[in-house]
Coordinates of C-alpha atoms and ligand atoms in Angstrom, one line a residue:
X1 CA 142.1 78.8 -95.3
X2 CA 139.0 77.4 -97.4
X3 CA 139.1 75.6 -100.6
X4 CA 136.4 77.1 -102.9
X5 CA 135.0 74.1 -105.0
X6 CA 133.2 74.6 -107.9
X7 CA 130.4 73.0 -109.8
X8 CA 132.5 70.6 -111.8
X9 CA 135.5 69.8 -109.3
X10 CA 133.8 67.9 -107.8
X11 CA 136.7 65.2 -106.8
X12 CA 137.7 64.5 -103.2
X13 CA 141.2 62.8 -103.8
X14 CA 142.7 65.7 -106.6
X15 CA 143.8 69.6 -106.4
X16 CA 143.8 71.0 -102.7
X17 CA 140.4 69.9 -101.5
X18 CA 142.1 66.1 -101.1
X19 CA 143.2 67.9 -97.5
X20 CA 141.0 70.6 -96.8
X21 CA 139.7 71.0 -93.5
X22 CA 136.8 73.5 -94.5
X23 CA 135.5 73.8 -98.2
X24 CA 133.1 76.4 -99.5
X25 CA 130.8 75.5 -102.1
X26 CA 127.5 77.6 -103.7
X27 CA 124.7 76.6 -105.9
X28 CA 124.0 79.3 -108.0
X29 CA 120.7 78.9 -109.0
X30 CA 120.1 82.2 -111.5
X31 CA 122.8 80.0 -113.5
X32 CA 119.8 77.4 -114.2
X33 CA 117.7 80.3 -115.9
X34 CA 120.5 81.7 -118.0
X35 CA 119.8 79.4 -120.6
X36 CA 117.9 76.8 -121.9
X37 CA 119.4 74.0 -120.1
X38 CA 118.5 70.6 -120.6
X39 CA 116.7 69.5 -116.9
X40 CA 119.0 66.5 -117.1
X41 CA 121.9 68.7 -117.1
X42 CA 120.8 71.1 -114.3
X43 CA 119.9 68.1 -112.2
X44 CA 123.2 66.2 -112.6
X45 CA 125.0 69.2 -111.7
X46 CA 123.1 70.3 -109.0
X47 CA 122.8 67.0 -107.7
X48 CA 126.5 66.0 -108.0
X49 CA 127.4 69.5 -105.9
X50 CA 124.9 68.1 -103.0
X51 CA 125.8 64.9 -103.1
X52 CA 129.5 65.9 -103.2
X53 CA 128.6 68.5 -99.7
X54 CA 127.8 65.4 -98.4
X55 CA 130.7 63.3 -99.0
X56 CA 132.3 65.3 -97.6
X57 CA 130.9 66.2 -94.5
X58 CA 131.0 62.3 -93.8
X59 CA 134.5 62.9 -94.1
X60 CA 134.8 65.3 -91.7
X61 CA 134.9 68.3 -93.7
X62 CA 133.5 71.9 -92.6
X63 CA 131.6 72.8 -95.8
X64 CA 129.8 76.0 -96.2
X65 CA 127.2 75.4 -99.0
X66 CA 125.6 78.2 -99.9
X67 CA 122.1 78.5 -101.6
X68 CA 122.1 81.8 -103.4
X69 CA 120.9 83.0 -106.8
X70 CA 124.4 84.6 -107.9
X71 CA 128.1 83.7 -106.6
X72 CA 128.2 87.7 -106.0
X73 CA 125.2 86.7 -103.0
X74 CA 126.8 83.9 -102.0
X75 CA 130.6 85.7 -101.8
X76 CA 128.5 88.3 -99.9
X77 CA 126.6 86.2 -97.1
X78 CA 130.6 84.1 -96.6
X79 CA 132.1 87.4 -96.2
X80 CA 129.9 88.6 -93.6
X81 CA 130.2 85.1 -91.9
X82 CA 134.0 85.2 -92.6
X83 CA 135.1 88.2 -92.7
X84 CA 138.9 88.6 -94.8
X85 CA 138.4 84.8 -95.1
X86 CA 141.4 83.0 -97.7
X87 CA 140.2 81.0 -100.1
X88 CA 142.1 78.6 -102.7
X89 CA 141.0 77.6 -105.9
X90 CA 141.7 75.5 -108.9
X91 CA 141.7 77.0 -112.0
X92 CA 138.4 77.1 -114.2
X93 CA 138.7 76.0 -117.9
X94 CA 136.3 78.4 -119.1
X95 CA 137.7 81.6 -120.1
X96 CA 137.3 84.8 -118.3
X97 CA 136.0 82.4 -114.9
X98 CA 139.4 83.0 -112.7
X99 CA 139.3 87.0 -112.9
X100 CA 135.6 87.3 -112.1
X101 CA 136.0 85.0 -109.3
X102 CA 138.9 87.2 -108.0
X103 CA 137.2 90.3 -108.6
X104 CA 134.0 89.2 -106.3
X105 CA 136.6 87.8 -103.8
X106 CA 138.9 90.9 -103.4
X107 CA 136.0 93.3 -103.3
X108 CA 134.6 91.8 -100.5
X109 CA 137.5 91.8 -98.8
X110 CA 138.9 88.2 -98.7
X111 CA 141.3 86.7 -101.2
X112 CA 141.9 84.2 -103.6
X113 CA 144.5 82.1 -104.7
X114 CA 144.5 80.1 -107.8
X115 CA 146.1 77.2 -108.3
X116 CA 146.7 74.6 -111.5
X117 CA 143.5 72.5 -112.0
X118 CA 144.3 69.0 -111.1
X119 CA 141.6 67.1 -112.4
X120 CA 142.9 67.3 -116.3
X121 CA 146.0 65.4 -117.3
X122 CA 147.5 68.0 -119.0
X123 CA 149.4 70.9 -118.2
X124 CA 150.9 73.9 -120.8
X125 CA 154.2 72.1 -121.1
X126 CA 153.3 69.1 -122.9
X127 CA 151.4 71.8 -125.3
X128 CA 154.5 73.9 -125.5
X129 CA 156.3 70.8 -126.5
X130 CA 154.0 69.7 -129.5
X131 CA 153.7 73.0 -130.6
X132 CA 155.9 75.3 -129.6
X133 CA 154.8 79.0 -130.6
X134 CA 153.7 77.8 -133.9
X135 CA 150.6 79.6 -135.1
X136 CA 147.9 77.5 -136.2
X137 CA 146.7 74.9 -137.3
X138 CA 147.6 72.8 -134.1
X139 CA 147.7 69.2 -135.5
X140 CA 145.9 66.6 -132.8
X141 CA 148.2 63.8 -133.5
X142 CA 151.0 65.6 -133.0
X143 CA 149.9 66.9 -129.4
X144 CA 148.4 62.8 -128.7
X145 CA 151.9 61.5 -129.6
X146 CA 153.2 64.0 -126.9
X147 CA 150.8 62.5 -124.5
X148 CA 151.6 59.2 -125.3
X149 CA 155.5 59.5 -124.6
X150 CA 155.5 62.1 -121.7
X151 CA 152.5 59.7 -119.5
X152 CA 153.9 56.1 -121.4
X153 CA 150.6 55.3 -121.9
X154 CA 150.2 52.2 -124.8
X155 CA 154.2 52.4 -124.8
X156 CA 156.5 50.1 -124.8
X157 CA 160.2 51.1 -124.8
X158 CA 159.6 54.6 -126.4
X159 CA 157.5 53.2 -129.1
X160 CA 153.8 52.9 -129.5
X161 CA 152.4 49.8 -128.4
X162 CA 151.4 47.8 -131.8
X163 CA 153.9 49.2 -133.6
X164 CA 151.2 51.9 -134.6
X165 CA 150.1 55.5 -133.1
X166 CA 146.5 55.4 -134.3
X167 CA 144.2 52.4 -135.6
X168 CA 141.5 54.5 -136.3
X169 CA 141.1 52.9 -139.5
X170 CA 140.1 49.6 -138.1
X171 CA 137.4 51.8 -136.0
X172 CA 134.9 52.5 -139.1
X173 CA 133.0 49.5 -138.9
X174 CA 128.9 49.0 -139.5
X175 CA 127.4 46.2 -137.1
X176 CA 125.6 43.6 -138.9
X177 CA 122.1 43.2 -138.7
X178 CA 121.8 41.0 -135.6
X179 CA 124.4 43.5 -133.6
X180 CA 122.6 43.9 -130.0
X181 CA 124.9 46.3 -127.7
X182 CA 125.2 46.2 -124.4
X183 CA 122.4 48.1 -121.8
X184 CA 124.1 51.4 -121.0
X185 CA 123.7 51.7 -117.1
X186 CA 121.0 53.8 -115.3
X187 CA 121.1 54.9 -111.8
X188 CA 118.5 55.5 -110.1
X189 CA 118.0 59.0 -108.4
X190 CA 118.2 58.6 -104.9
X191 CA 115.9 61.4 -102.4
X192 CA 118.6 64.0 -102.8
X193 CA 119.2 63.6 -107.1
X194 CA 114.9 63.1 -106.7
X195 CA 114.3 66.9 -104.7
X196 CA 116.5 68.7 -107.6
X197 CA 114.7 67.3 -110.6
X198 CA 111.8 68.5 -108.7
X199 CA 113.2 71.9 -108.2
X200 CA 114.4 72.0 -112.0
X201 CA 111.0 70.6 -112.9
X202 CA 109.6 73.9 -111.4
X203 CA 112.0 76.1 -113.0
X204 CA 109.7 75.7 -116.0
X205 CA 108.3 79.0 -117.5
X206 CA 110.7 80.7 -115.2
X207 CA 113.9 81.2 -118.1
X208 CA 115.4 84.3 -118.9
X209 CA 116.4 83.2 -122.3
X210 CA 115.2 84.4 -125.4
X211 CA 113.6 82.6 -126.9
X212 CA 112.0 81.0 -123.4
X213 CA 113.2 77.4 -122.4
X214 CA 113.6 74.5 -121.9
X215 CA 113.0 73.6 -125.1
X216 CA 113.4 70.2 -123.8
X217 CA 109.7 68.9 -122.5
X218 CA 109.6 65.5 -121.1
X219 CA 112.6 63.8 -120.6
X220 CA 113.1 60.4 -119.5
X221 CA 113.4 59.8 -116.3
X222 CA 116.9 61.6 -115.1
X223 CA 119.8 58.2 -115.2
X224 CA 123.3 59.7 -115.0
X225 CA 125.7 59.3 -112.3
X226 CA 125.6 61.5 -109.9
X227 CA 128.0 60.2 -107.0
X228 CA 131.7 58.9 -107.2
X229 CA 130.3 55.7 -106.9
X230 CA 128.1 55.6 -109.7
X231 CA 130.6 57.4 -111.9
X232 CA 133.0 54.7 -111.1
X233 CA 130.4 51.7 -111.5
X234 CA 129.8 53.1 -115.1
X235 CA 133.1 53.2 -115.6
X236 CA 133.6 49.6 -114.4
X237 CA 130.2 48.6 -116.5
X238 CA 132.2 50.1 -119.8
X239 CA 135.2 48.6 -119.5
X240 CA 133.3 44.9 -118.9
X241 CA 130.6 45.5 -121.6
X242 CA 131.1 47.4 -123.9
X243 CA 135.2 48.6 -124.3
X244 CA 135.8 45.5 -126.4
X245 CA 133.7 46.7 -129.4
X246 CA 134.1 50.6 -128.8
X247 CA 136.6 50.7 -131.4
X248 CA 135.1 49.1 -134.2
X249 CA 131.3 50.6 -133.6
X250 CA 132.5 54.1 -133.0
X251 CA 131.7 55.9 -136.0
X252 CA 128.3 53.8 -136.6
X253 CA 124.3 55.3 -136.1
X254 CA 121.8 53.0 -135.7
X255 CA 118.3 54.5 -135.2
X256 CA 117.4 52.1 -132.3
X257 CA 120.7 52.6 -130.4
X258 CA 121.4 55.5 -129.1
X259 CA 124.4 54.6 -127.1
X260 CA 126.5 51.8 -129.0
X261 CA 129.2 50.9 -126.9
X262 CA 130.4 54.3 -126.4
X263 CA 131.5 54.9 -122.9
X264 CA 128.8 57.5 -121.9
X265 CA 131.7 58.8 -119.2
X266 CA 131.8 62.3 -120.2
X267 CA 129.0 63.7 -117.9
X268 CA 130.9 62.6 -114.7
X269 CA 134.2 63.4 -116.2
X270 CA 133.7 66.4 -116.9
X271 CA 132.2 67.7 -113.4
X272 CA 135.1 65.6 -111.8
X273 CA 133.5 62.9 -110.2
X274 CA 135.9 60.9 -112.5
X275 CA 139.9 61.5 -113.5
X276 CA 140.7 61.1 -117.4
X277 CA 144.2 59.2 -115.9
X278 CA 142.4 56.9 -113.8
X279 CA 139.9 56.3 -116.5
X280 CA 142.3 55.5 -118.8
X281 CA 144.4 53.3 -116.8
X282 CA 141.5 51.3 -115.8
X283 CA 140.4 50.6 -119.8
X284 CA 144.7 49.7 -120.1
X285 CA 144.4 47.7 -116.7
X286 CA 141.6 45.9 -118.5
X287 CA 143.0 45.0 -122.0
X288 CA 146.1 43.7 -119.9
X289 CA 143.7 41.1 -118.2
X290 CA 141.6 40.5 -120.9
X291 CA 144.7 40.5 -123.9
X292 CA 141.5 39.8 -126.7
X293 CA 140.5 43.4 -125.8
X294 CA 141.5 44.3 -129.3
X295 CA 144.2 47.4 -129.6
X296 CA 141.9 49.3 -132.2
X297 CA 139.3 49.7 -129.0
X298 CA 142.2 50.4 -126.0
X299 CA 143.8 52.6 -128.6
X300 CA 140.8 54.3 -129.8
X301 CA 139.3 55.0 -126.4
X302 CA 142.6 56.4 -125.5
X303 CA 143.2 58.6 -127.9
X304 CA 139.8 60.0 -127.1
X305 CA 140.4 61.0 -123.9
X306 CA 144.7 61.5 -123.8
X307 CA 144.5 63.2 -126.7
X308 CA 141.1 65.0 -127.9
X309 CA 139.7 65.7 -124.3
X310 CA 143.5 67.4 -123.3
X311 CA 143.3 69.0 -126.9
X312 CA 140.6 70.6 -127.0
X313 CA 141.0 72.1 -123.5
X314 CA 144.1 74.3 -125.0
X315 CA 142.9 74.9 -127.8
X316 CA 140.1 77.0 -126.8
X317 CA 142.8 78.4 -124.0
X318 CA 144.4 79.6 -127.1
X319 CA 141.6 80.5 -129.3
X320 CA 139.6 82.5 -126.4
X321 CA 138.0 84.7 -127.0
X322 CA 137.9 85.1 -130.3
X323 CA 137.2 81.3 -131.2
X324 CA 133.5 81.7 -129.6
X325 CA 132.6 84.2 -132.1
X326 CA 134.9 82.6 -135.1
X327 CA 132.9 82.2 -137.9
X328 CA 135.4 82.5 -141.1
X329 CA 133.0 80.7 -143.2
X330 CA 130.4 83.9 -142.3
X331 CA 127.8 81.1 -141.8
X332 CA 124.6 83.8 -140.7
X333 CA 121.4 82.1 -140.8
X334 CA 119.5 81.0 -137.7
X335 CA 119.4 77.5 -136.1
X336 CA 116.2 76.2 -137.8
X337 CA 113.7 75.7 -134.9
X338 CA 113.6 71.4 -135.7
X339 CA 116.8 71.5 -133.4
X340 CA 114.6 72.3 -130.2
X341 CA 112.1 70.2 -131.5
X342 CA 113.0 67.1 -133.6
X343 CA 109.9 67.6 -135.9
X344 CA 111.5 66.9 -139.3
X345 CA 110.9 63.9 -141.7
X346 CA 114.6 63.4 -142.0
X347 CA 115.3 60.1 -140.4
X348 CA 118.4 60.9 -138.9
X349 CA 117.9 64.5 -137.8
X350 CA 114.8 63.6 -135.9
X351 CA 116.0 60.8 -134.1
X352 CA 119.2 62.4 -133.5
X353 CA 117.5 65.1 -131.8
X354 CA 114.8 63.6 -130.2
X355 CA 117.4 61.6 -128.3
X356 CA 119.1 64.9 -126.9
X357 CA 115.5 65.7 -126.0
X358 CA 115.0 62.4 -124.2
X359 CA 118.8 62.5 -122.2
X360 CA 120.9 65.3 -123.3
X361 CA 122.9 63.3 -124.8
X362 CA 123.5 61.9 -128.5
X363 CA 127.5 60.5 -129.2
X364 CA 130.0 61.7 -131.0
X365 CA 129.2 60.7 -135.2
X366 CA 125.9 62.0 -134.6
X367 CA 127.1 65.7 -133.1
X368 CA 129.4 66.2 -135.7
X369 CA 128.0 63.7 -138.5
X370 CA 124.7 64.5 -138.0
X371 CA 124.0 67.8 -136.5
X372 CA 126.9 69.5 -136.9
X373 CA 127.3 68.6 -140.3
X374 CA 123.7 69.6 -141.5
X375 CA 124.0 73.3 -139.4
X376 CA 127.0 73.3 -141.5
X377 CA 125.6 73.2 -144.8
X378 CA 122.9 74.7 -144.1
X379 CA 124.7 77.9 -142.9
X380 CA 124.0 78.6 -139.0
X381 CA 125.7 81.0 -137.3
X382 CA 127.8 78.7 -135.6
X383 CA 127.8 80.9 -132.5
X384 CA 124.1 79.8 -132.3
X385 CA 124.9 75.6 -133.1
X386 CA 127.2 76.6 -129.9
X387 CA 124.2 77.9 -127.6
X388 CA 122.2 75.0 -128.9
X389 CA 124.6 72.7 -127.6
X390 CA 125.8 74.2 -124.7
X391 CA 122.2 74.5 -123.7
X392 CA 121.2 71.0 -125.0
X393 CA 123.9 68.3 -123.6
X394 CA 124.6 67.1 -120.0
X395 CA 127.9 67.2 -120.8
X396 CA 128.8 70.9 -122.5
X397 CA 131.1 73.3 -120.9
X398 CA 131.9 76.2 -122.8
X399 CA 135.8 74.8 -122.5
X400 CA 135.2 72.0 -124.4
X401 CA 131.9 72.5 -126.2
X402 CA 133.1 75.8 -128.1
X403 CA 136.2 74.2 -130.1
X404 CA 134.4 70.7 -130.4
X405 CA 131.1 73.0 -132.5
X406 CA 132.8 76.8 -133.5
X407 CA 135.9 74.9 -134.5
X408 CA 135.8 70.8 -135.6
X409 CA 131.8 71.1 -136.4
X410 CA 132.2 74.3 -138.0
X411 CA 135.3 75.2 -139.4
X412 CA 135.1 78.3 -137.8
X413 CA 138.3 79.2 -137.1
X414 CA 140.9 77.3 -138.8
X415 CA 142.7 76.5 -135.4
X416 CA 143.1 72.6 -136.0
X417 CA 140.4 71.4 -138.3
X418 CA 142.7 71.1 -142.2
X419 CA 139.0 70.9 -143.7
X420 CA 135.4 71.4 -142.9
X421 CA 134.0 67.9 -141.6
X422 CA 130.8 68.3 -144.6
X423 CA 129.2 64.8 -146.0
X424 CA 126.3 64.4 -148.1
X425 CA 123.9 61.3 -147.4
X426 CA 126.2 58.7 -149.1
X427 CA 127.7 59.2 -145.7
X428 CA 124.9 59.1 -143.4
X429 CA 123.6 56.2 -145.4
X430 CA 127.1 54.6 -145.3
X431 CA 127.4 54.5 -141.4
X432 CA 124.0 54.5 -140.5
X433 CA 120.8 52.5 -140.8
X434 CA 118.3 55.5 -140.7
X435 CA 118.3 56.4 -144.5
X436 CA 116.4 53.0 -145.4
X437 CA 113.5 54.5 -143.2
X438 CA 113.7 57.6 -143.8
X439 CA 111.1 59.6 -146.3
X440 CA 113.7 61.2 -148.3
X441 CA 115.6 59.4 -151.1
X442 CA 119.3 59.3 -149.8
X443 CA 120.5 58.5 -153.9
X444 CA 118.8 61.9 -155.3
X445 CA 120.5 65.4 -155.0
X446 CA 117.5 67.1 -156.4
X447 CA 113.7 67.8 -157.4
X448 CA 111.4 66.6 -154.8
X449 CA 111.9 64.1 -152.0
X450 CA 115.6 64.4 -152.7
X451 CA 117.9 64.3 -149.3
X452 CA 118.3 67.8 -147.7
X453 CA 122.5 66.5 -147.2
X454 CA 123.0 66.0 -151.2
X455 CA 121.6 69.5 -152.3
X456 CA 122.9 71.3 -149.0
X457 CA 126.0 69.7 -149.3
X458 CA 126.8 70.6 -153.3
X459 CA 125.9 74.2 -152.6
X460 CA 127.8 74.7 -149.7
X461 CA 130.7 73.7 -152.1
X462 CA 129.9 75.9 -154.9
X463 CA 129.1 78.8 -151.9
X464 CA 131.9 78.5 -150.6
X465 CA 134.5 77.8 -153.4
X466 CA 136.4 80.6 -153.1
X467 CA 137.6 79.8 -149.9
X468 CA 137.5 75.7 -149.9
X469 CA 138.9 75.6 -153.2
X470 CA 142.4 76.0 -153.2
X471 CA 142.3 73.5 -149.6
X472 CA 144.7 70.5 -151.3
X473 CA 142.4 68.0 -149.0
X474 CA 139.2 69.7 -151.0
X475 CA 140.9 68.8 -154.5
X476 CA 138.8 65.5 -154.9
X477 CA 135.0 67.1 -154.1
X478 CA 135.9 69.8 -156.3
X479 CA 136.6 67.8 -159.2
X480 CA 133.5 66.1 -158.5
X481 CA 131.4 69.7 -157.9
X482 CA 132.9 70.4 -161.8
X483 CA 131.1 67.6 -163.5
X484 CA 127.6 68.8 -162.0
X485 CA 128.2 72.1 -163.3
X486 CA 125.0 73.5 -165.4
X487 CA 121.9 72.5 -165.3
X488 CA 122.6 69.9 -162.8
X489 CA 124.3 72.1 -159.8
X490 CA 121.2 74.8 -161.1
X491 CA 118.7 72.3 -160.2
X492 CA 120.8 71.1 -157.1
X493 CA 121.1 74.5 -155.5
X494 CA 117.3 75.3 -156.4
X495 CA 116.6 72.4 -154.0
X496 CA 118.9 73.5 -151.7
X497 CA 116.9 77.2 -151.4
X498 CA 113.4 75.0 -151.1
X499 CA 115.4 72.8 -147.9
X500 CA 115.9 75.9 -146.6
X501 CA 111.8 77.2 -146.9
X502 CA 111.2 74.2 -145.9
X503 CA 113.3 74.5 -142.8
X504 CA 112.2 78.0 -142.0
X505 CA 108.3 77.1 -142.4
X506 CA 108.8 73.6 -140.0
X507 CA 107.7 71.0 -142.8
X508 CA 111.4 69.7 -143.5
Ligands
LIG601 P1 133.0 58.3 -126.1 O1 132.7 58.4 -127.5 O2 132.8 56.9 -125.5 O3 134.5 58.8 -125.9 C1 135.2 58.7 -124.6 C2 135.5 60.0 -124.0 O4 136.5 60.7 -124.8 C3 134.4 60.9 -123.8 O5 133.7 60.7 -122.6 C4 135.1 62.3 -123.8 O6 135.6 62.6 -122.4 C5 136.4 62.1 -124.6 N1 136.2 62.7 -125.9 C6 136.1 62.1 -127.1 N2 136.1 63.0 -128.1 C7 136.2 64.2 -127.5 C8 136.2 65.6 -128.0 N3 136.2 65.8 -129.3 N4 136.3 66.5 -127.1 C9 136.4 66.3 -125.8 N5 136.4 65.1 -125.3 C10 136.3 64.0 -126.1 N6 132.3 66.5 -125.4 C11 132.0 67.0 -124.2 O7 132.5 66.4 -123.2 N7 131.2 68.0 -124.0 C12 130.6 68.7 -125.1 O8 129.8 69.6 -124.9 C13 130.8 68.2 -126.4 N8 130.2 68.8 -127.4 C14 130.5 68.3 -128.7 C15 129.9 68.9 -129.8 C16 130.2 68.5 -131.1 C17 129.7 69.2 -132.2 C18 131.1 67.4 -131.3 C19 131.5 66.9 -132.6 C20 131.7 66.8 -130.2 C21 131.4 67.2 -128.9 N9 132.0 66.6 -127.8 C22 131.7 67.1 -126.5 C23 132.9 65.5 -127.9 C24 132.3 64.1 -127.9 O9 131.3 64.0 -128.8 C25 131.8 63.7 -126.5 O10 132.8 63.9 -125.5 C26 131.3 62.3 -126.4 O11 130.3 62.0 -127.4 C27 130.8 62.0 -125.0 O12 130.2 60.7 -125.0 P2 130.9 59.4 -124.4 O13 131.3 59.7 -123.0 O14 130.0 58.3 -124.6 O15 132.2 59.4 -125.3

């Protein structure tokens, strides 16, 4: 018997590969062509899978690694080598993965068994014990408190540790002008991580999507871990630099900053090289030697990854498959083209953007705060902000990508989101520091020069009313939506319908 190890299980010491004698892995490379992947994504994931081949070989491990275009070649050419061959397997997150991989195992005549996927902390009982067979919406703190009580993480004789569940309002904090954050780490692509992002270079002109990618030209240089060494030195590097002031910087943008003192972790956790429980037992480990570590940051960062990571896992086990096509908003206009390439003279959009260009990667305010938020109002499909992620981030899976854009960016389909996460500018210029730069005058909601988030914002409310309305969490906005009603709101929602040109003819 074989272990089959896919692309992101990539973790010697969890699920049955901890003592296999003989693993078989493939690189599907028509995968890298499907769609517009970001070269730093294709890279890290082809580059963790050979790196990981060679681990464990060192080890001792038989691996057959096949290079093949489709896992339907590769299940062929291990067939013929192996003929009736067994093969175990843990479970893939995305949706629809486990029966195709049995189907091209049984019709070549070998078989497959499927087992629990060890590398999430999670299983369907703790979900069955927040929620039950409730129908929707599935509340997050409700499912986080479970996850606090059944691992006894930040507990203390059944209660939380603090006294309180969530300190998230200590975590909404703007750095002062001074602030300088921590370096986030870089590792340096060694001759195997070097030959892929040669190969990926070479891809280019060579996509299959419509329209062609990448649209991604010139990266940096490629910098995220691609071994279980590097993973874990940038999880040690977190915990020592920059955990302390994770909580209080979390929801803050600064235009010169791209990483804060988030923990840049979810690239290597989510292809395995790192376990959410060892993660977060090295941030509690931490906080214990370092007591100063302040609770709002330990807490924070744990709810993060106990609670949201696990979350959103289920939910889109729940919500598949309709939640990758939910769109109860019926949000239908196209992803305006400044998304692929960060030409806009709004401040935040086009630094926003340009830093997914640069690293695939932008953190969490600015997905949903940011680009999320502006799709939002602005009426894309969200099936299309999906691609556009997937497609964009070193870290999106369609597991945890889907409910994270269809669902909490959005509100596409009412599974746990209460109300739509939609801000205007006073937001962006309340957590950020891009709006003093910017061209656009983040006070005016209308006429010209007037910030595209005040007039999109108002007339997404008024669009949408009949829905939003009646939403008891919406009361407020409304009220406020009432006083602009007339000529105001006319000339609001004029400027709106000119972002929108403006958008479709590239001179936002
Ligand atoms: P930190 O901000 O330091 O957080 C620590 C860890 O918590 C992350 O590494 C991640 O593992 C976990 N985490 C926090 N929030 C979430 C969440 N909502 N869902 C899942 N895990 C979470 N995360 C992805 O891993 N892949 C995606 O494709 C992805 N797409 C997103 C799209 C949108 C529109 C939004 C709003 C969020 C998305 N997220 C996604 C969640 C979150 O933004 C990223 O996990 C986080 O920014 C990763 O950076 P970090 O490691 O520096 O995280």
């Amino acid at each position: 018997m074989a272990v089959l190890v896919l692309g992101d299980q990539l973790n010697l010491d969890h699920g049955p590969v901890a003592n296999a004698d003989r693993v078989v892995m493939m690189e599907a490379r028509a995968f890298a062509r499907r769609r517009a992947y970001h070269p730093h994504k294709l890279t890290l994931v082809f580059a963790a899978m050979r790196q990981f081949r060679d681990q464990l070989r060192e080890r001792g491990t038989t691996v057959d690694y096949y290079g093949c275009e489709t896992f339907a070649e590769g299940f062929d050419t291990h067939f013929e080598r192996r003929p009736g061959d067994e093969l175990v397997v843990m479970e893939p997150p995305t949706y629809g993965a486990t029966d195709r991989l049995r189907e091209l195992v049984h019709e070549r005549g070998g078989h497959l068994n499927v087992v629990d996927n060890a590398l999430f902390i999670s299983s369907r009982s703790e979900w069955e014990q927040a929620f039950g067979d409730r129908e929707p919406p599935y509340r997050h703190e409700e499912f986080y408190r479970v996850m606090r009580r059944e691992t006894g993480f930040l507990m203390t004789d059944g209660d939380p540790v603090g006294g309180e569940w969530n300190y998230d309002e200590e975590n909404r904090q703007f750095p002062g002008e001074a602030y300088e954050p921590p370096e986030p780490p870089r590792f340096e692509p060694d001759k195997t991580t070097r030959e892929v992002a040669a190969w990926v270079r070479s891809l280019s002109g060579s996509y299959d999507t419509d329209p062609p990618g990448p649209g991604w030209a010139d990266p940096e240089p490629f910098f995220w871990p691609v071994t279980r060494e590097e993973a874990v030195e940038a999880l040690e590097k977190f915990v020592d630099a920059r955990l302390a002031e994770f909580g209080p910087y979390q929801d803050a943008m600064l235009a010169d900053e791209w990483a804060l003192n988030h923990a840049l972790l979810s690239s290597a956790l989510n292809i395995g090289l790192l376990h959410p429980r060892e993660v977060i037992e090295a941030v509690i480990t931490a906080a214990r030697e370092r007591p100063d570590t302040p609770l709002n940051s330990v807490e924070g960062f744990v709810r993060q990854v106990l609670g949201w990571r696990e979350f959103m896992r289920h939910v889109y086990r729940k919500g598949m498959p309709q939640l990758a096509s939910a769109n109860q908003l019926g949000a239908d206009r196209e992803l305006p083209e400044l998304y692929w390439t960060g030409d806009t003279d709004m401040a935040c959009l086009s630094d926003v953007v340009d830093g997914v260009r640069q690293r695939g990667y932008s953190h969490h305010i600015e997905r949903l705060m940011i680009l999320s938020n502006f799709a939002l109002l602005y009426g894309v499909e969200p099936d299309q902000l999906n691609e556009w992620f997937h497609a964009g981030y070193v870290d999106a899976y369609h597991w945890v990508t889907t409910p994270n854009v269809v669902e909490m960016g959005s509100f596409g389909a009412g599974l746990f989101a209460t109300k739509p996460y939609a801000a205007s500018a006073n937001y962006v210029n309340r957590m950020s520091d891009y709006c003093s730069g910017c061209d656009y005058y983040h006070t005016k909601d209308s006429g010209e020069g007037a910030c595209p988030f005040n007039s999109l914002y108002w007339d997404f409310l008024a669009r949408n009313e009949e829905r939003l309305r009646d939403n008891h969490r919406m009361g407020l906005v409304y009220s406020h939506l009432d006083d602009k009603r007339g000529e105001e709101l006319d000339a609001i929602r004029e400027r709106a319908s000119e972002v929108r040109r403006l958008a479709e003819d590239g001179d936002l």
